[in-house]
CSV table of C-alpha atoms and ligand atoms in Angstrom, one decimal:
chain,number,residue,atom,x,y,z
A,612,MET,CA,0.0,0.0,0.0
A,613,LEU,CA,1.5,3.4,-1.1
A,614,VAL,CA,0.0,6.8,-0.2
A,615,LEU,CA,1.0,10.1,-1.5
A,616,GLY,CA,0.4,13.1,0.8
A,617,ILE,CA,0.4,16.8,0.2
A,618,GLU,CA,0.8,19.5,2.8
A,619,SER,CA,0.2,23.2,2.2
A,620,SER,CA,-1.6,24.6,5.2
A,621,CYS,CA,1.0,27.1,6.4
A,622,ASP,CA,4.4,28.1,5.1
A,623,GLU,CA,5.8,24.7,3.9
A,624,THR,CA,4.8,23.1,0.6
A,625,ALA,CA,5.5,19.4,1.0
A,626,CYS,CA,4.8,16.1,-0.6
A,627,ALA,CA,5.8,12.6,0.4
A,628,ILE,CA,5.1,8.9,-0.4
A,629,VAL,CA,4.9,6.3,2.4
A,630,SER,CA,4.1,2.6,2.5
A,631,ASP,CA,2.2,0.5,5.0
A,632,LYS,CA,5.5,-1.1,5.9
A,633,ARG,CA,6.4,2.2,7.5
A,634,GLU,CA,8.8,3.2,4.7
A,635,ILE,CA,9.3,6.7,3.5
A,636,LEU,CA,9.8,6.4,-0.3
A,637,ALA,CA,10.0,10.1,-0.9
A,638,SER,CA,9.8,13.3,1.0
A,639,VAL,CA,10.2,16.8,-0.3
A,640,VAL,CA,9.7,20.0,1.7
A,641,TRP,CA,9.8,23.5,0.2
A,642,SER,CA,10.0,26.1,3.1
A,643,GLN,CA,8.9,29.5,2.2
A,644,TYR,CA,11.2,31.2,4.7
A,645,ASP,CA,12.7,33.5,2.1
A,646,GLU,CA,9.3,34.8,1.0
A,647,HIS,CA,8.2,35.7,4.5
A,648,ARG,CA,11.5,36.6,6.2
A,649,ARG,CA,11.3,40.3,5.6
A,650,PHE,CA,7.8,40.5,7.1
A,651,GLY,CA,9.0,38.6,10.2
A,652,GLY,CA,6.1,36.1,9.9
A,653,VAL,CA,3.8,34.3,7.5
A,654,VAL,CA,1.8,36.4,5.1
A,655,PRO,CA,-1.2,34.3,4.0
A,656,GLU,CA,-1.5,35.8,0.5
A,657,ILE,CA,2.1,35.3,-0.3
A,658,ALA,CA,2.0,31.8,1.2
A,659,ALA,CA,-1.0,30.8,-1.0
A,660,ARG,CA,0.7,32.0,-4.2
A,661,ALA,CA,4.0,30.3,-3.3
A,662,HIS,CA,2.1,27.0,-2.7
A,663,LEU,CA,0.5,27.4,-6.1
A,664,GLU,CA,3.9,27.8,-7.8
A,665,LYS,CA,5.4,24.7,-6.1
A,666,CYS,CA,2.7,22.2,-5.4
A,667,ASP,CA,2.6,20.3,-8.7
A,668,LEU,CA,6.4,20.4,-9.0
A,669,LEU,CA,6.8,18.8,-5.6
A,670,VAL,CA,4.4,16.0,-6.5
A,671,ALA,CA,6.4,15.3,-9.6
A,672,GLU,CA,9.6,15.4,-7.6
A,673,ALA,CA,8.3,13.0,-5.0
A,674,LEU,CA,7.2,10.5,-7.7
A,675,SER,CA,10.6,10.7,-9.3
A,676,GLN,CA,12.4,10.3,-5.9
A,677,SER,CA,10.4,7.2,-5.2
A,678,GLY,CA,10.7,5.7,-8.7
A,679,LYS,CA,6.9,5.2,-8.7
A,680,THR,CA,4.1,6.5,-11.0
A,681,PHE,CA,0.6,7.5,-10.2
A,682,ALA,CA,-0.5,4.0,-11.2
A,683,ASP,CA,1.5,2.5,-8.3
A,684,LEU,CA,-0.3,4.6,-5.7
A,685,SER,CA,-3.2,3.3,-3.5
A,686,ALA,CA,-4.6,6.7,-2.5
A,687,ILE,CA,-4.0,10.5,-2.4
A,688,ALA,CA,-4.0,12.3,0.9
A,689,VAL,CA,-4.0,16.0,1.6
A,690,ALA,CA,-4.1,18.3,4.6
A,691,GLY,CA,-7.7,19.6,4.3
A,692,GLY,CA,-7.3,22.0,7.2
A,693,PRO,CA,-7.0,23.6,9.7
A,694,GLY,CA,-4.7,26.3,8.3
A,695,LEU,CA,-4.4,29.3,6.1
A,696,ILE,CA,-7.3,28.7,3.7
A,697,GLY,CA,-5.6,29.9,0.5
A,698,GLY,CA,-2.8,27.4,1.0
A,699,VAL,CA,-5.1,24.6,2.0
A,700,LEU,CA,-7.2,25.2,-1.1
A,701,VAL,CA,-4.1,24.8,-3.3
A,702,GLY,CA,-3.2,21.4,-1.8
A,703,VAL,CA,-6.9,20.2,-1.8
A,704,MET,CA,-7.5,21.1,-5.4
A,705,THR,CA,-4.2,19.5,-6.5
A,706,ALA,CA,-5.0,16.3,-4.6
A,707,LYS,CA,-8.6,16.2,-6.0
A,708,ALA,CA,-7.3,16.7,-9.6
A,709,ILE,CA,-4.9,13.8,-9.2
A,710,ALA,CA,-7.5,11.6,-7.6
A,711,LEU,CA,-10.0,12.3,-10.4
A,712,ALA,CA,-7.5,12.0,-13.3
A,713,HIS,CA,-6.0,8.7,-12.0
A,714,ASN,CA,-9.1,7.3,-10.4
A,715,LEU,CA,-7.5,7.1,-6.9
A,716,PRO,CA,-9.2,7.2,-3.5
A,717,PHE,CA,-9.1,10.7,-1.9
A,718,VAL,CA,-8.3,11.2,1.8
A,719,ALA,CA,-8.7,14.6,3.5
A,720,VAL,CA,-6.4,14.6,6.5
A,721,ASN,CA,-6.7,17.0,9.5
A,722,HIS,CA,-3.3,18.6,9.7
A,723,LEU,CA,-3.3,18.1,13.5
A,724,GLU,CA,-4.0,14.4,13.0
A,725,GLY,CA,-1.0,14.3,10.8
A,726,HIS,CA,1.1,15.6,13.7
A,727,ALA,CA,-0.6,13.3,16.1
A,728,LEU,CA,-0.1,10.0,14.2
A,729,THR,CA,3.4,10.5,12.7
A,730,VAL,CA,5.0,8.9,15.8
A,731,ARG,CA,3.4,5.6,14.8
A,732,LEU,CA,5.4,5.7,11.5
A,733,SER,CA,8.7,6.1,13.4
A,734,HIS,CA,8.0,4.1,16.6
A,735,PRO,CA,5.8,1.1,17.6
A,736,VAL,CA,3.4,3.2,19.6
A,737,ALA,CA,0.0,1.6,20.2
A,738,PHE,CA,-3.3,3.3,21.0
A,739,PRO,CA,-4.2,4.8,23.5
A,740,TYR,CA,-1.4,7.3,24.1
A,741,LEU,CA,-1.0,10.7,25.7
A,742,LEU,CA,0.0,13.5,23.4
A,743,LEU,CA,1.3,17.0,23.8
A,744,LEU,CA,0.7,18.6,20.5
A,745,THR,CA,2.6,21.8,20.3
A,746,SER,CA,3.0,23.8,17.1
A,747,GLY,CA,2.8,27.3,15.6
A,748,GLY,CA,-1.0,27.3,15.7
A,749,HIS,CA,-1.8,24.9,18.6
A,750,CYS,CA,-0.9,23.8,22.1
A,751,GLN,CA,-3.0,21.0,23.5
A,752,ILE,CA,-2.9,17.7,25.4
A,753,LEU,CA,-5.0,14.9,24.0
A,754,ILE,CA,-5.6,11.2,24.6
A,755,VAL,CA,-5.2,9.6,21.2
A,756,LYS,CA,-7.5,6.6,21.4
A,757,GLY,CA,-7.4,5.6,17.7
A,758,VAL,CA,-7.5,7.0,14.2
A,759,GLY,CA,-10.0,9.8,14.3
A,760,GLN,CA,-10.5,9.3,18.0
A,761,TYR,CA,-9.2,12.2,20.2
A,762,GLU,CA,-10.1,13.4,23.6
A,763,LYS,CA,-8.8,16.8,24.4
A,764,LEU,CA,-7.8,17.2,28.1
A,765,GLY,CA,-6.5,20.8,27.8
A,766,ALA,CA,-5.4,23.5,25.4
A,767,THR,CA,-4.0,27.0,25.4
A,768,ILE,CA,-6.4,29.7,26.5
A,769,ASP,CA,-4.5,32.3,24.4
A,770,ASP,CA,-1.4,31.9,22.2
A,771,SER,CA,0.3,28.7,21.2
A,772,ALA,CA,3.8,27.9,22.4
A,773,GLY,CA,5.2,28.2,18.8
A,774,GLU,CA,3.6,31.6,18.5
A,775,ALA,CA,5.3,32.7,21.7
A,776,PHE,CA,8.7,31.4,20.5
A,777,ASP,CA,8.1,33.3,17.2
A,778,LYS,CA,7.0,36.5,18.8
A,779,VAL,CA,9.8,36.6,21.4
A,780,ALA,CA,12.3,35.9,18.6
A,781,LYS,CA,10.8,38.8,16.6
A,782,MET,CA,11.0,41.2,19.7
A,783,LEU,CA,14.7,40.3,20.1
A,784,ASP,CA,15.3,40.6,16.3
A,785,ILE,CA,17.1,37.3,16.2
A,786,GLY,CA,15.7,36.3,12.8
A,787,TYR,CA,12.9,34.2,11.3
A,788,PRO,CA,12.0,31.4,11.7
A,789,GLY,CA,11.8,32.2,15.4
A,790,GLY,CA,11.7,28.8,17.2
A,791,PRO,CA,14.9,27.2,15.9
A,792,ASN,CA,16.8,30.5,16.2
A,793,LEU,CA,15.6,31.1,19.7
A,794,GLU,CA,16.6,27.6,20.7
A,795,LYS,CA,20.1,28.1,19.3
A,796,ARG,CA,20.5,31.4,21.2
A,797,ALA,CA,19.1,29.8,24.4
A,798,GLY,CA,22.0,27.4,24.2
A,799,GLN,CA,24.4,30.3,24.6
A,800,GLY,CA,22.5,32.0,27.4
A,801,ASN,CA,22.1,31.7,31.2
A,802,PRO,CA,18.5,30.5,32.0
A,803,ASN,CA,18.8,31.9,35.5
A,804,GLN,CA,19.7,35.4,34.4
A,805,PHE,CA,16.1,36.6,34.2
A,806,THR,CA,13.0,35.2,36.0
A,807,PHE,CA,9.9,35.0,33.9
A,808,PRO,CA,6.5,33.9,35.2
A,809,VAL,CA,5.2,30.3,34.6
A,810,PRO,CA,1.5,30.9,33.8
A,811,MET,CA,-1.0,28.2,34.9
A,812,LYS,CA,1.6,26.5,37.2
A,813,GLY,CA,-0.3,24.7,39.9
A,814,ARG,CA,-3.7,25.4,38.5
A,815,PRO,CA,-6.0,22.4,38.2
A,816,GLY,CA,-6.5,20.8,34.8
A,817,CYS,CA,-4.0,21.1,31.9
A,818,ASP,CA,-4.7,24.3,30.0
A,819,PHE,CA,-1.9,26.5,28.9
A,820,SER,CA,-1.3,30.2,28.6
A,821,PHE,CA,1.6,32.0,27.0
A,822,SER,CA,0.5,35.6,26.5
A,823,GLY,CA,1.5,36.8,30.0
A,824,LEU,CA,4.9,35.3,29.5
A,825,LYS,CA,5.2,37.1,26.2
A,826,THR,CA,4.3,40.4,27.9
A,827,SER,CA,6.8,40.0,30.7
A,828,VAL,CA,9.5,39.3,28.1
A,829,ARG,CA,8.6,42.5,26.3
A,830,THR,CA,8.7,44.4,29.6
A,831,CYS,CA,12.1,42.9,30.4
A,832,ILE,CA,13.4,43.9,27.0
A,833,GLU,CA,12.3,47.5,27.5
A,834,LYS,CA,13.7,47.7,31.0
A,835,ASN,CA,17.1,46.4,29.9
A,836,ALA,CA,17.5,48.2,26.6
A,837,PRO,CA,19.9,48.5,24.9
A,838,LEU,CA,20.4,44.8,24.9
A,839,SER,CA,23.8,43.2,24.4
A,840,GLU,CA,24.0,40.0,22.4
A,841,GLN,CA,24.6,38.1,25.7
A,842,ASP,CA,21.5,39.7,27.2
A,843,LYS,CA,19.5,38.4,24.2
A,844,SER,CA,20.8,34.9,24.6
A,845,ASP,CA,20.1,35.1,28.4
A,846,ILE,CA,16.5,36.2,27.7
A,847,CYS,CA,16.1,33.3,25.2
A,848,ALA,CA,17.4,30.8,27.7
A,849,SER,CA,15.2,32.2,30.5
A,850,PHE,CA,12.1,32.3,28.3
A,851,GLN,CA,12.6,28.8,27.0
A,852,THR,CA,13.0,27.6,30.6
A,853,ALA,CA,9.7,29.2,31.6
A,854,VAL,CA,7.9,27.5,28.6
A,855,VAL,CA,9.4,24.1,29.5
A,856,LYS,CA,8.4,24.5,33.2
A,857,GLN,CA,4.8,25.3,32.2
A,858,MET,CA,4.7,22.2,29.9
A,859,ALA,CA,6.1,20.0,32.7
A,860,ASP,CA,3.5,21.2,35.2
A,861,ARG,CA,0.6,20.8,32.7
A,862,LEU,CA,1.8,17.3,31.7
A,863,GLN,CA,2.0,16.1,35.3
A,864,HIS,CA,-1.7,17.0,35.7
A,865,ALA,CA,-2.6,15.5,32.3
A,866,ILE,CA,-1.0,12.2,33.2
A,867,ALA,CA,-3.1,11.9,36.4
A,868,ILE,CA,-6.3,12.8,34.4
A,869,ALA,CA,-5.4,10.5,31.5
A,870,ARG,CA,-4.7,7.5,33.8
A,871,ASP,CA,-8.0,8.0,35.4
A,872,LYS,CA,-9.8,7.9,32.1
A,873,CYS,CA,-7.6,5.3,30.3
A,874,PRO,CA,-5.6,3.2,32.8
A,875,ASP,CA,-3.9,1.3,29.9
A,876,ILE,CA,-2.0,4.4,28.6
A,877,LYS,CA,1.7,3.5,28.3
A,878,ASP,CA,3.2,6.1,26.0
A,879,LEU,CA,3.8,9.8,26.3
A,880,VAL,CA,4.3,11.5,22.9
A,881,VAL,CA,5.2,15.0,21.8
A,882,ALA,CA,4.5,16.2,18.3
A,883,GLY,CA,4.3,19.4,16.3
A,884,GLY,CA,6.9,22.0,15.4
A,885,VAL,CA,7.9,22.9,19.0
A,886,ALA,CA,8.6,19.1,19.6
A,887,ALA,CA,11.8,19.8,17.6
A,888,ASN,CA,13.1,21.7,20.6
A,889,GLN,CA,15.7,19.6,22.6
A,890,SER,CA,14.9,21.2,26.0
A,891,VAL,CA,11.2,20.3,25.5
A,892,ARG,CA,12.1,16.8,24.5
A,893,ALA,CA,14.5,16.3,27.4
A,894,MET,CA,11.8,17.6,29.9
A,895,ILE,CA,9.2,15.2,28.5
A,896,GLN,CA,11.6,12.3,28.6
A,897,HIS,CA,12.2,13.0,32.3
A,898,ILE,CA,8.5,13.2,33.1
A,899,ALA,CA,7.9,10.0,31.2
A,900,ASP,CA,10.6,8.3,33.2
A,901,THR,CA,9.3,9.4,36.5
A,902,HIS,CA,5.8,8.3,35.7
A,903,ASN,CA,6.8,5.0,34.2
A,904,LEU,CA,5.7,5.9,30.7
A,905,THR,CA,7.6,5.4,27.4
A,906,PHE,CA,8.6,8.6,25.8
A,907,SER,CA,8.4,8.8,22.0
A,908,ALA,CA,8.6,11.6,19.5
A,909,PRO,CA,8.9,11.7,15.7
A,910,PRO,CA,12.4,12.4,14.5
A,911,ILE,CA,13.3,16.1,14.5
A,912,GLY,CA,12.8,16.4,10.7
A,913,LEU,CA,9.2,15.1,11.0
A,914,CYS,CA,8.2,17.5,13.8
A,915,THR,CA,7.8,20.7,11.7
A,916,ASP,CA,5.4,20.5,8.8
A,917,ASN,CA,6.1,17.9,6.2
A,918,GLY,CA,4.4,15.7,3.6
A,919,VAL,CA,5.2,12.4,5.4
A,920,MET,CA,2.8,13.2,8.3
A,921,ILE,CA,0.0,13.8,5.9
A,922,ALA,CA,0.8,10.7,3.8
A,923,TRP,CA,1.1,8.6,6.9
A,924,ALA,CA,-2.2,9.8,8.5
A,925,GLY,CA,-3.8,9.4,5.1
A,926,LEU,CA,-2.6,5.8,5.0
A,927,GLU,CA,-3.8,5.1,8.6
A,928,ARG,CA,-7.3,6.5,7.5
A,929,PHE,CA,-7.3,4.7,4.1
A,930,ARG,CA,-6.6,1.3,5.6
A,931,GLN,CA,-9.6,1.7,7.9
A,932,GLY,CA,-11.8,2.6,4.9
A,933,LEU,CA,-11.9,6.3,5.9
A,934,THR,CA,-11.9,8.0,2.5
A,935,ASP,CA,-13.6,11.3,1.4
A,936,THR,CA,-15.5,12.4,-1.6
A,937,LEU,CA,-14.4,15.0,-4.1
A,938,ASP,CA,-16.9,17.5,-2.7
A,939,PHE,CA,-14.8,17.8,0.5
A,940,ARG,CA,-14.5,21.4,1.5
A,941,ALA,CA,-11.2,22.8,2.8
A,942,ARG,CA,-11.6,23.8,6.4
A,943,PRO,CA,-9.8,26.8,8.0
A,944,ARG,CA,-10.9,25.6,11.4
A,945,TRP,CA,-11.1,21.9,12.2
A,946,PRO,CA,-10.8,20.8,15.9
A,947,LEU,CA,-9.2,17.4,16.3
A,948,ASP,CA,-11.7,16.2,18.9
A,949,THR,CA,-14.6,16.6,16.4
A,950,LEU,CA,-13.1,14.2,13.8
A,951,ALA,CA,-15.2,11.2,15.0
A,952,LYS,CA,-18.4,13.2,14.4
A,953,PRO,CA,-20.0,13.7,11.0
A,954,LEU,CA,-18.8,17.0,9.4
A,955,THR,CA,-21.3,19.8,9.3
A,956,ASP,CA,-20.3,23.1,7.5
B,2081,KG4,O1,4.1,22.2,13.2
B,2081,KG4,P1,4.6,23.4,12.6
B,2081,KG4,O2,5.7,23.3,11.6
B,2081,KG4,O3,3.6,24.3,12.0
B,2081,KG4,C1,2.3,24.4,12.5
B,2081,KG4,O4,1.5,23.5,12.3
B,2081,KG4,O5,2.0,25.5,13.2
B,2081,KG4,O6,5.2,24.3,13.8
B,2081,KG4,C2,5.8,25.5,13.6
B,2081,KG4,C3,6.2,26.1,14.9
B,2081,KG4,C4,6.7,27.6,14.8
B,2081,KG4,O7,6.1,28.4,15.7
B,2081,KG4,C5,8.2,27.4,15.1
B,2081,KG4,O8,8.8,28.5,15.6
B,2081,KG4,C6,8.1,26.2,16.1
B,2081,KG4,O9,7.2,25.4,15.6
B,2081,KG4,N1,9.4,25.6,16.2
B,2081,KG4,C7,10.2,25.5,17.3
B,2081,KG4,C8,11.4,24.8,16.9
B,2081,KG4,N2,11.3,24.4,15.6
B,2081,KG4,C9,10.1,24.9,15.2
B,2081,KG4,N3,10.0,26.0,18.5
B,2081,KG4,C10,11.0,25.8,19.4
B,2081,KG4,N4,12.1,25.2,19.2
B,2081,KG4,C11,12.4,24.7,18.0
B,2081,KG4,N5,13.5,24.0,17.7
B,2082,ZN,ZN1,1.9,21.8,11.8
């Protein structure tokens, strides 16, 4: 079984082909960093046009990398949302055209489900598992009970963690994309130089909040201006530590809640762009160890947006008979915990 997946919901155009033997036959990612860099963030209109320019070329490149043709494929999967609608439409229309022209089944994948299931391609993780999904658009903790079966335990009440990384990087003018640059600078800084608040710490439940942390970083920048390069690195390290502390606190609560609901949970998984962060991974590994859970995360290259995650989630859906019709409508919003219910527009 071979599934081709297309991703175009934010600022990466990507295409990949995976097999049911958990092989990646092709993976191409075109990051639009250069298009968005001078704006310090993703501009939706520019993103949509860039996806349009690249999407069909990446599909051709993935086929050539794999040595396969459309005739070898079992299904076409695409991120059908949530995301920037212009970009999602480009991917969805490309996938529909291929499905129609080559008479292939069409699978619309929720982008978040792509992040949520990728770990099952790289690691032997069985359902149910506890997942911290932390990306540019989302920060939530879920019990993954099966394909399309998600129970949300908590989520951010304001910004996502990725957004906080990006905004702080922008305030410090350390370049775009924010997350990876901030992590690099944090490595050169002293995490104890500044003390930032850890919002939500100790509160019941497992919701997140990052906007107060962002504000206190802004205040600190203003108070200490002009900043030396070392100040900037110290702020990065102190900010990253505050994020990690909040995640640790929220995960401890989530583990207790999840064990109550699903006593057979054995795995703790982190996914999404922020899961590429080594301090985040190290903290979750530690929490998993202390709670007798197995920690797993996709390889770093499959944490940020890519085509493999869509192809893999498409394959997981396809092998359960979960295909979609060509009248599927791209969805700018599409909460993961509504997947099991019939879609209503
Ligand atoms: O999953 P993703 O590629 O796109 C969304 O679905 O949103 O996540 C992108 C987010 C960005 O906010 C980016 O700054 C963050 O993930 N990110 C990181 C790192 N790499 C990417 N944040 C912290 N540390 C990193 N190494
Ligand atoms: Zn993503």
